Amino acid sequence: MIMPADAAPPLSSAEQLRYARHLGLPEIGLDGQHKLRQASVLVIGAGGLGAPALLYLAAAGVGRLGIIDPDQVELSNLQRQILYDTDACGRAKVEAARDRLLALNPHLQIDAYPEAFALANAARLIAAYDVIIEGSDRFAAKYLVNDACVLAGKPYIGASIRAFSGMLAVYAAPDGPCYRCLFPAMPAPETVPSCAQAGVLGTVPGLFGVLQAHEALKLILGIGEPLIGALLKIDLLTMRFQKLRLPCDPGCPLCGESPTIHTLSEAAFVCAASADQPDAALPWLSVEASRQRPTLRWVDIRTPAEFAAGHIPGAIHAPLDQIEDWAAQVGPHDHLLLYCQRGGRTVQAYHRLQSTLQGRVSLLRGGYEAWLQGMSAALPP
Ligand SMILES: [Zn+2]
Protein backbone atom coordinates (compact mmCIF):
# COMPACT_ATOMS: atom_id res chain seq x y z
CA MET A 1 0.00 0.00 0.00
CA ILE A 2 1.55 3.32 -1.04
CA MET A 3 1.31 6.10 1.57
CA PRO A 4 1.11 9.77 0.60
CA ALA A 5 4.52 11.44 0.64
CA ASP A 6 3.71 13.75 3.55
CA ALA A 7 3.06 10.72 5.83
CA ALA A 8 6.40 9.09 4.99
CA PRO A 9 9.63 9.74 6.92
CA PRO A 10 11.83 12.29 5.13
CA LEU A 11 14.77 11.18 3.00
CA SER A 12 18.06 11.23 4.90
CA SER A 13 20.91 13.32 3.53
CA ALA A 14 22.54 10.11 2.27
CA GLU A 15 19.33 9.14 0.46
CA GLN A 16 19.04 12.63 -1.05
CA LEU A 17 22.54 12.22 -2.47
CA ARG A 18 21.98 8.64 -3.61
CA TYR A 19 18.79 9.51 -5.51
CA ALA A 20 19.84 13.01 -6.66
CA ARG A 21 19.37 12.07 -10.36
CA HIS A 22 15.78 11.01 -9.62
CA LEU A 23 14.99 13.98 -7.38
CA GLY A 24 15.95 16.42 -10.13
CA LEU A 25 13.38 14.99 -12.55
CA PRO A 26 9.95 16.66 -12.36
CA GLU A 27 8.37 13.28 -13.26
CA ILE A 28 9.89 11.66 -10.15
CA GLY A 29 11.07 14.19 -7.55
CA LEU A 30 10.56 13.69 -3.81
CA ASP A 31 7.04 12.29 -4.22
CA GLY A 32 8.22 9.70 -6.72
CA GLN A 33 11.18 8.67 -4.58
CA HIS A 34 8.81 8.14 -1.65
CA LYS A 35 6.59 6.01 -3.87
CA LEU A 36 9.60 3.88 -4.80
CA ARG A 37 10.67 3.51 -1.17
CA GLN A 38 7.19 2.39 -0.13
CA ALA A 39 6.75 0.02 -3.06
CA SER A 40 7.43 -3.71 -3.19
CA VAL A 41 8.36 -5.85 -6.18
CA LEU A 42 8.52 -9.65 -6.34
CA VAL A 43 11.04 -10.99 -8.84
CA ILE A 44 10.24 -14.59 -9.79
CA GLY A 45 13.43 -16.22 -11.01
CA ALA A 46 16.84 -14.69 -10.24
CA GLY A 47 18.37 -15.70 -13.57
CA GLY A 48 19.14 -13.96 -16.85
CA LEU A 49 16.14 -11.61 -16.60
CA GLY A 50 15.83 -11.33 -12.83
CA ALA A 51 19.51 -10.56 -12.20
CA PRO A 52 19.70 -7.25 -14.12
CA ALA A 53 16.12 -6.33 -13.09
CA LEU A 54 17.02 -6.72 -9.42
CA LEU A 55 20.16 -4.60 -9.72
CA TYR A 56 18.22 -1.67 -11.23
CA LEU A 57 15.27 -1.98 -8.84
CA ALA A 58 17.64 -1.96 -5.87
CA ALA A 59 19.65 0.95 -7.26
CA ALA A 60 16.44 2.91 -7.86
CA GLY A 61 15.42 2.53 -4.20
CA VAL A 62 12.40 0.20 -4.43
CA GLY A 63 11.95 -0.32 -0.69
CA ARG A 64 11.15 -4.04 -0.55
CA LEU A 65 12.29 -6.66 -3.02
CA GLY A 66 11.23 -10.30 -2.94
CA ILE A 67 13.38 -12.87 -4.75
CA ILE A 68 12.25 -16.42 -5.32
CA ASP A 69 14.48 -19.02 -6.96
CA PRO A 70 15.32 -22.59 -5.90
CA ASP A 71 18.65 -22.80 -7.73
CA GLN A 72 22.30 -22.38 -6.85
CA VAL A 73 24.69 -20.19 -8.80
CA GLU A 74 26.47 -22.22 -11.51
CA LEU A 75 29.49 -21.33 -13.60
CA SER A 76 27.36 -21.43 -16.76
CA ASN A 77 25.11 -18.68 -15.30
CA LEU A 78 27.85 -16.05 -15.14
CA GLN A 79 27.83 -15.36 -18.90
CA ARG A 80 24.58 -13.39 -18.40
CA GLN A 81 23.48 -13.32 -14.75
CA ILE A 82 25.52 -10.27 -13.78
CA LEU A 83 24.25 -10.22 -10.21
CA TYR A 84 26.70 -13.00 -9.32
CA ASP A 85 30.46 -13.35 -9.34
CA THR A 86 32.71 -16.38 -9.63
CA ASP A 87 32.99 -16.79 -5.85
CA ALA A 88 29.20 -17.15 -5.59
CA CYS A 89 29.20 -20.47 -7.51
CA GLY A 90 27.55 -23.13 -5.37
CA ARG A 91 25.67 -20.62 -3.18
CA ALA A 92 21.89 -20.31 -3.22
CA LYS A 93 21.02 -17.64 -5.78
CA VAL A 94 18.65 -15.82 -3.44
CA GLU A 95 21.32 -15.58 -0.74
CA ALA A 96 24.03 -14.36 -3.11
CA ALA A 97 21.54 -11.91 -4.63
CA ARG A 98 20.52 -10.53 -1.24
CA ASP A 99 24.15 -9.91 -0.21
CA ARG A 100 24.95 -8.19 -3.52
CA LEU A 101 21.81 -6.02 -3.48
CA LEU A 102 22.30 -4.92 0.14
CA ALA A 103 25.90 -4.04 -0.68
CA LEU A 104 24.53 -1.89 -3.50
CA ASN A 105 21.77 -0.29 -1.42
CA PRO A 106 21.61 -0.92 2.36
CA HIS A 107 18.34 1.01 2.73
CA LEU A 108 16.26 -1.85 1.30
CA GLN A 109 14.43 -4.86 2.70
CA ILE A 110 15.22 -8.02 0.73
CA ASP A 111 13.00 -11.09 1.18
CA ALA A 112 14.76 -14.23 -0.05
CA TYR A 113 12.76 -17.37 -0.87
CA PRO A 114 15.04 -20.32 -1.76
CA GLU A 115 12.22 -22.34 -3.30
CA ALA A 116 10.38 -22.83 -6.57
CA PHE A 117 7.36 -20.66 -7.40
CA ALA A 118 4.62 -23.26 -7.16
CA LEU A 119 0.93 -23.80 -6.64
CA ALA A 120 1.48 -24.02 -2.86
CA ASN A 121 3.07 -20.56 -2.45
CA ALA A 122 1.87 -18.63 -5.53
CA ALA A 123 -1.19 -16.84 -4.14
CA ARG A 124 0.47 -15.94 -0.81
CA LEU A 125 3.57 -14.47 -2.46
CA ILE A 126 1.72 -12.52 -5.16
CA ALA A 127 -0.58 -11.00 -2.51
CA ALA A 128 2.42 -9.66 -0.56
CA TYR A 129 3.83 -7.42 -3.35
CA ASP A 130 2.63 -4.47 -5.44
CA VAL A 131 4.22 -5.42 -8.78
CA ILE A 132 5.59 -8.73 -10.04
CA ILE A 133 8.40 -9.42 -12.49
CA GLU A 134 8.24 -12.80 -14.18
CA GLY A 135 11.70 -13.99 -15.16
CA SER A 136 11.22 -17.72 -15.46
CA ASP A 137 12.43 -19.86 -18.34
CA ARG A 138 9.77 -22.50 -17.62
CA PHE A 139 6.39 -22.37 -19.29
CA ALA A 140 4.53 -23.89 -16.35
CA ALA A 141 5.84 -21.07 -14.14
CA LYS A 142 4.87 -18.43 -16.72
CA TYR A 143 1.28 -19.64 -16.71
CA LEU A 144 1.20 -19.97 -12.93
CA VAL A 145 2.47 -16.39 -12.51
CA ASN A 146 -0.09 -15.15 -15.01
CA ASP A 147 -3.02 -16.95 -13.43
CA ALA A 148 -2.05 -15.99 -9.88
CA CYS A 149 -1.62 -12.33 -10.87
CA VAL A 150 -4.93 -12.14 -12.74
CA LEU A 151 -6.80 -13.78 -9.86
CA ALA A 152 -5.12 -11.42 -7.35
CA GLY A 153 -5.51 -8.32 -9.54
CA LYS A 154 -1.74 -7.62 -9.54
CA PRO A 155 0.05 -6.39 -12.66
CA TYR A 156 3.18 -8.19 -13.75
CA ILE A 157 5.84 -7.63 -16.36
CA GLY A 158 6.46 -10.73 -18.41
CA ALA A 159 9.28 -11.35 -20.86
CA SER A 160 10.24 -14.24 -23.09
CA ILE A 161 13.60 -14.45 -24.79
CA ARG A 162 15.30 -16.58 -27.38
CA ALA A 163 18.84 -16.62 -28.68
CA PHE A 164 18.86 -13.06 -30.10
CA SER A 165 15.30 -11.80 -29.65
CA GLY A 166 12.49 -11.46 -27.18
CA MET A 167 9.20 -9.92 -26.27
CA LEU A 168 7.87 -7.98 -23.33
CA ALA A 169 4.49 -6.81 -22.02
CA VAL A 170 2.68 -5.74 -18.86
CA TYR A 171 -0.01 -8.33 -18.18
CA ALA A 172 -2.90 -8.56 -15.71
CA ALA A 173 -3.20 -4.79 -15.26
CA PRO A 174 -6.78 -3.47 -14.79
CA ASP A 175 -8.51 -3.57 -18.20
CA GLY A 176 -5.36 -5.01 -19.78
CA PRO A 177 -4.82 -8.41 -21.38
CA CYS A 178 -3.22 -11.43 -19.74
CA TYR A 179 -0.74 -13.96 -21.10
CA ARG A 180 -3.57 -16.38 -21.85
CA CYS A 181 -5.18 -13.72 -24.10
CA LEU A 182 -2.07 -14.18 -26.24
CA PHE A 183 -1.40 -17.90 -25.66
CA PRO A 184 -4.54 -19.53 -24.16
CA ALA A 185 -2.97 -22.85 -23.25
CA MET A 186 0.43 -24.07 -22.24
CA PRO A 187 2.52 -25.63 -25.03
CA ALA A 188 3.75 -29.19 -24.60
CA PRO A 189 7.06 -28.92 -22.70
CA GLU A 190 9.02 -30.95 -25.30
CA THR A 191 8.13 -28.42 -28.04
CA VAL A 192 9.85 -25.46 -26.39
CA PRO A 193 13.55 -25.52 -25.60
CA SER A 194 14.56 -23.61 -22.47
CA CYS A 195 17.48 -21.18 -22.52
CA ALA A 196 19.68 -23.76 -20.86
CA GLN A 197 19.22 -25.93 -23.94
CA ALA A 198 18.94 -23.38 -26.70
CA GLY A 199 21.67 -20.87 -25.90
CA VAL A 200 21.32 -17.10 -25.66
CA LEU A 201 23.60 -14.11 -26.14
CA GLY A 202 24.06 -12.71 -22.64
CA THR A 203 23.06 -9.15 -23.52
CA VAL A 204 19.60 -10.32 -24.67
CA PRO A 205 18.24 -11.25 -21.22
CA GLY A 206 20.25 -8.28 -19.92
CA LEU A 207 18.27 -5.83 -22.05
CA PHE A 208 14.91 -7.48 -21.36
CA GLY A 209 15.57 -7.65 -17.60
CA VAL A 210 16.38 -3.94 -17.58
CA LEU A 211 13.19 -3.24 -19.57
CA GLN A 212 11.19 -5.24 -17.02
CA ALA A 213 12.64 -3.16 -14.17
CA HIS A 214 11.93 -0.03 -16.22
CA GLU A 215 8.25 -0.93 -16.68
CA ALA A 216 7.96 -1.79 -12.96
CA LEU A 217 9.35 1.65 -12.05
CA LYS A 218 6.88 3.33 -14.44
CA LEU A 219 3.97 1.44 -12.89
CA ILE A 220 5.06 2.41 -9.35
CA LEU A 221 5.66 6.03 -10.31
CA GLY A 222 2.53 6.26 -12.46
CA ILE A 223 4.43 7.89 -15.33
CA GLY A 224 4.54 7.43 -19.09
CA GLU A 225 2.71 4.73 -21.03
CA PRO A 226 3.26 1.28 -19.55
CA LEU A 227 3.20 -1.63 -22.00
CA ILE A 228 -0.42 -2.48 -21.18
CA GLY A 229 -2.36 -3.72 -24.20
CA ALA A 230 0.85 -3.68 -26.20
CA LEU A 231 3.58 -6.20 -26.92
CA LEU A 232 7.15 -5.08 -27.55
CA LYS A 233 9.09 -7.43 -29.83
CA ILE A 234 12.79 -6.85 -30.37
CA ASP A 235 15.11 -8.64 -32.79
CA LEU A 236 18.54 -7.79 -31.48
CA LEU A 237 20.42 -9.10 -34.51
CA THR A 238 18.71 -6.65 -36.88
CA MET A 239 17.76 -4.10 -34.18
CA ARG A 240 14.16 -4.23 -35.32
CA PHE A 241 11.81 -2.95 -32.59
CA GLN A 242 8.07 -3.59 -33.05
CA LYS A 243 5.28 -2.45 -30.77
CA LEU A 244 2.18 -4.51 -31.51
CA ARG A 245 -1.32 -3.99 -30.22
CA LEU A 246 -2.25 -6.69 -27.70
CA PRO A 247 -6.00 -6.51 -27.02
CA CYS A 248 -7.86 -8.45 -24.35
CA ASP A 249 -9.35 -11.65 -25.78
CA PRO A 250 -13.07 -11.89 -24.88
CA GLY A 251 -12.68 -15.68 -25.23
CA CYS A 252 -9.72 -15.86 -22.79
CA PRO A 253 -10.23 -18.82 -20.42
CA LEU A 254 -8.99 -16.71 -17.50
CA CYS A 255 -9.90 -13.03 -18.00
CA GLY A 256 -12.48 -13.30 -20.81
CA GLU A 257 -16.25 -12.90 -20.74
CA SER A 258 -16.99 -16.52 -19.76
CA PRO A 259 -13.87 -17.71 -17.97
CA THR A 260 -13.35 -21.41 -17.33
CA ILE A 261 -10.50 -20.92 -14.83
CA HIS A 262 -11.63 -19.45 -11.48
CA THR A 263 -8.99 -20.80 -9.12
CA LEU A 264 -5.30 -21.65 -9.47
CA SER A 265 -5.93 -25.34 -8.91
CA GLU A 266 -8.25 -25.46 -11.94
CA ALA A 267 -5.40 -24.68 -14.30
CA ALA A 268 -3.36 -27.65 -15.50
CA PHE A 269 0.16 -27.16 -14.21
CA VAL A 270 1.03 -30.57 -12.87
CA CYS A 271 1.28 -32.27 -16.25
CA ALA A 272 3.72 -29.65 -17.51
CA ALA A 273 6.91 -31.22 -16.22
CA SER A 274 9.77 -29.00 -17.24
CA ALA A 275 12.64 -30.17 -19.36
CA ASP A 276 14.84 -29.13 -16.43
CA GLN A 277 13.02 -31.52 -14.09
CA PRO A 278 13.15 -34.71 -16.09
CA ASP A 279 11.19 -37.81 -15.24
CA ALA A 280 12.70 -39.39 -12.15
CA ALA A 281 11.50 -42.86 -13.16
CA LEU A 282 13.82 -43.04 -16.21
CA PRO A 283 17.14 -44.96 -16.10
CA TRP A 284 19.42 -42.04 -15.20
CA LEU A 285 23.11 -42.63 -14.50
CA SER A 286 25.45 -40.18 -12.77
CA VAL A 287 28.76 -39.29 -14.40
CA GLU A 288 30.57 -41.43 -11.82
CA ALA A 289 28.31 -44.46 -12.27
CA SER A 290 28.64 -44.19 -16.05
CA ARG A 291 32.43 -44.29 -15.81
CA GLN A 292 32.19 -47.62 -13.96
CA ARG A 293 30.54 -49.19 -17.02
CA PRO A 294 33.15 -49.23 -19.82
CA THR A 295 30.87 -51.06 -22.27
CA LEU A 296 28.42 -48.15 -22.53
CA ARG A 297 28.37 -46.30 -25.86
CA TRP A 298 28.21 -42.60 -25.07
CA VAL A 299 25.91 -40.77 -27.51
CA ASP A 300 25.83 -36.96 -27.79
CA ILE A 301 22.38 -35.91 -29.06
CA ARG A 302 23.04 -32.16 -29.16
CA THR A 303 23.29 -29.98 -32.28
CA PRO A 304 26.39 -30.04 -34.54
CA ALA A 305 27.39 -26.59 -33.20
CA GLU A 306 27.21 -27.77 -29.61
CA PHE A 307 29.11 -30.97 -30.42
CA ALA A 308 31.81 -29.04 -32.27
CA ALA A 309 32.23 -26.65 -29.33
CA GLY A 310 33.15 -29.55 -27.04
CA HIS A 311 32.02 -33.06 -26.23
CA ILE A 312 32.90 -36.04 -24.08
CA PRO A 313 35.94 -37.81 -25.63
CA GLY A 314 34.91 -40.91 -27.57
CA ALA A 315 31.23 -39.95 -27.74
CA ILE A 316 29.28 -40.67 -30.93
CA HIS A 317 27.34 -37.73 -32.37
CA ALA A 318 23.67 -38.48 -33.16
CA PRO A 319 21.67 -35.22 -33.25
CA LEU A 320 18.21 -35.42 -31.72
CA ASP A 321 16.43 -34.51 -34.97
CA GLN A 322 17.94 -37.58 -36.67
CA ILE A 323 17.93 -39.94 -33.72
CA GLU A 324 15.49 -42.54 -35.10
CA ASP A 325 17.39 -42.90 -38.41
CA TRP A 326 20.63 -43.21 -36.53
CA ALA A 327 19.21 -45.81 -34.12
CA ALA A 328 18.51 -48.19 -37.02
CA GLN A 329 22.24 -48.98 -37.26
CA VAL A 330 22.83 -49.63 -33.54
CA GLY A 331 24.12 -53.15 -32.91
CA PRO A 332 21.88 -55.68 -31.10
CA HIS A 333 24.12 -55.83 -28.00
CA ASP A 334 24.97 -52.13 -27.70
CA HIS A 335 23.83 -50.29 -24.59
CA LEU A 336 23.62 -46.54 -25.15
CA LEU A 337 24.20 -43.70 -22.71
CA LEU A 338 22.51 -40.58 -24.08
CA TYR A 339 23.54 -37.10 -23.09
CA CYS A 340 22.58 -33.53 -24.02
CA GLN A 341 23.62 -30.22 -22.44
CA ARG A 342 21.80 -30.56 -19.08
CA GLY A 343 19.58 -33.61 -19.37
CA GLY A 344 16.28 -32.23 -20.70
CA ARG A 345 16.55 -33.29 -24.33
CA THR A 346 17.69 -36.81 -23.49
CA VAL A 347 14.18 -37.47 -22.13
CA GLN A 348 12.75 -36.80 -25.59
CA ALA A 349 15.42 -38.95 -27.23
CA TYR A 350 14.78 -41.75 -24.73
CA HIS A 351 11.06 -41.83 -25.51
CA ARG A 352 11.72 -41.82 -29.25
CA LEU A 353 14.15 -44.75 -28.96
CA GLN A 354 12.07 -46.83 -26.55
CA SER A 355 10.30 -48.89 -29.22
CA THR A 356 13.47 -49.90 -31.10
CA LEU A 357 16.02 -50.12 -28.27
CA GLN A 358 13.91 -51.09 -25.30
CA GLY A 359 15.96 -51.61 -22.13
CA ARG A 360 19.25 -50.68 -23.80
CA VAL A 361 19.19 -46.91 -23.29
CA SER A 362 20.37 -44.96 -20.23
CA LEU A 363 20.52 -41.21 -19.68
CA LEU A 364 23.37 -39.14 -18.25
CA ARG A 365 22.11 -37.16 -15.27
CA GLY A 366 22.95 -33.46 -15.64
CA GLY A 367 24.23 -33.95 -19.20
CA TYR A 368 27.46 -32.53 -20.61
CA GLU A 369 27.54 -29.76 -17.99
CA ALA A 370 27.63 -32.35 -15.18
CA TRP A 371 30.55 -34.06 -16.93
CA LEU A 372 32.34 -30.69 -17.34
CA GLN A 373 31.77 -29.94 -13.66
CA GLY A 374 33.42 -33.23 -12.75
CA MET A 375 36.39 -32.29 -14.94
CA SER A 376 36.70 -28.69 -13.67
CA ALA A 377 36.57 -29.84 -10.02
CA ALA A 378 39.87 -31.61 -10.67
CA LEU A 379 41.49 -28.62 -12.39
CA PRO A 380 42.45 -25.06 -11.37
CA PRO A 381 39.89 -22.45 -12.66
ZN1 LIG B 1 -6.68 -13.13 -20.60
PDB file of N, CA and C in Angstrom, residues 43 96 100 146 165 175-176 233 235 244 248 252 260 264 266 285 289 305 331:
ATOM      1  N   VAL A  43      10.362 -10.533  -7.626  1.00  0.00           N
ATOM      2  CA  VAL A  43      11.039 -10.991  -8.837  1.00  0.00           C
ATOM      3  C   VAL A  43      11.069 -12.519  -8.804  1.00  0.00           C
ATOM      4  N   ALA A  96      22.996 -15.162  -2.440  1.00  0.00           N
ATOM      5  CA  ALA A  96      24.030 -14.365  -3.112  1.00  0.00           C
ATOM      6  C   ALA A  96      23.435 -13.057  -3.606  1.00  0.00           C
ATOM      7  N   ARG A 100      24.509  -9.146  -2.489  1.00  0.00           N
ATOM      8  CA  ARG A 100      24.950  -8.194  -3.515  1.00  0.00           C
ATOM      9  C   ARG A 100      24.054  -6.952  -3.527  1.00  0.00           C
ATOM     10  N   ASN A 146       1.006 -15.864 -14.352  1.00  0.00           N
ATOM     11  CA  ASN A 146      -0.089 -15.150 -15.013  1.00  0.00           C
ATOM     12  C   ASN A 146      -1.410 -15.373 -14.283  1.00  0.00           C
ATOM     13  N   SER A 165      16.516 -12.606 -29.559  1.00  0.00           N
ATOM     14  CA  SER A 165      15.300 -11.801 -29.651  1.00  0.00           C
ATOM     15  C   SER A 165      14.447 -12.043 -28.418  1.00  0.00           C
ATOM     16  N   ASP A 175      -8.073  -3.789 -16.812  1.00  0.00           N
ATOM     17  CA  ASP A 175      -8.514  -3.573 -18.197  1.00  0.00           C
ATOM     18  C   ASP A 175      -7.469  -3.962 -19.242  1.00  0.00           C
ATOM     19  N   GLY A 176      -6.374  -4.582 -18.818  1.00  0.00           N
ATOM     20  CA  GLY A 176      -5.356  -5.011 -19.778  1.00  0.00           C
ATOM     21  C   GLY A 176      -5.450  -6.507 -20.028  1.00  0.00           C
ATOM     22  N   LYS A 233       8.247  -6.347 -29.301  1.00  0.00           N
ATOM     23  CA  LYS A 233       9.093  -7.427 -29.828  1.00  0.00           C
ATOM     24  C   LYS A 233      10.391  -6.808 -30.328  1.00  0.00           C
ATOM     25  N   ASP A 235      14.117  -7.758 -32.186  1.00  0.00           N
ATOM     26  CA  ASP A 235      15.109  -8.641 -32.793  1.00  0.00           C
ATOM     27  C   ASP A 235      16.454  -7.947 -32.646  1.00  0.00           C
ATOM     28  N   LEU A 244       3.423  -3.981 -30.946  1.00  0.00           N
ATOM     29  CA  LEU A 244       2.183  -4.511 -31.511  1.00  0.00           C
ATOM     30  C   LEU A 244       1.036  -4.296 -30.525  1.00  0.00           C
ATOM     31  N   CYS A 248      -7.295  -7.383 -25.168  1.00  0.00           N
ATOM     32  CA  CYS A 248      -7.864  -8.454 -24.351  1.00  0.00           C
ATOM     33  C   CYS A 248      -8.657  -9.374 -25.272  1.00  0.00           C
ATOM     34  N   CYS A 252     -10.806 -15.370 -23.663  1.00  0.00           N
ATOM     35  CA  CYS A 252      -9.720 -15.859 -22.793  1.00  0.00           C
ATOM     36  C   CYS A 252     -10.293 -16.731 -21.672  1.00  0.00           C
ATOM     37  N   THR A 260     -13.229 -20.026 -17.792  1.00  0.00           N
ATOM     38  CA  THR A 260     -13.346 -21.412 -17.331  1.00  0.00           C
ATOM     39  C   THR A 260     -12.386 -21.692 -16.177  1.00  0.00           C
ATOM     40  N   LEU A 264      -6.592 -21.180  -8.960  1.00  0.00           N
ATOM     41  CA  LEU A 264      -5.299 -21.650  -9.468  1.00  0.00           C
ATOM     42  C   LEU A 264      -5.308 -23.157  -9.694  1.00  0.00           C
ATOM     43  N   GLU A 266      -7.523 -25.011 -10.742  1.00  0.00           N
ATOM     44  CA  GLU A 266      -8.246 -25.463 -11.936  1.00  0.00           C
ATOM     45  C   GLU A 266      -7.360 -25.480 -13.186  1.00  0.00           C
ATOM     46  N   LEU A 285      21.832 -42.249 -15.105  1.00  0.00           N
ATOM     47  CA  LEU A 285      23.113 -42.632 -14.501  1.00  0.00           C
ATOM     48  C   LEU A 285      23.904 -41.363 -14.212  1.00  0.00           C
ATOM     49  N   ALA A 289      28.821 -43.101 -12.010  1.00  0.00           N
ATOM     50  CA  ALA A 289      28.308 -44.457 -12.266  1.00  0.00           C
ATOM     51  C   ALA A 289      28.547 -44.855 -13.721  1.00  0.00           C
ATOM     52  N   ALA A 305      26.635 -27.720 -33.767  1.00  0.00           N
ATOM     53  CA  ALA A 305      27.393 -26.589 -33.201  1.00  0.00           C
ATOM     54  C   ALA A 305      27.803 -26.881 -31.760  1.00  0.00           C
ATOM     55  N   GLY A 331      23.971 -51.703 -33.014  1.00  0.00           N
ATOM     56  CA  GLY A 331      24.120 -53.151 -32.907  1.00  0.00           C
ATOM     57  C   GLY A 331      23.191 -53.752 -31.857  1.00  0.00           C
TER      58      GLY A 331
END
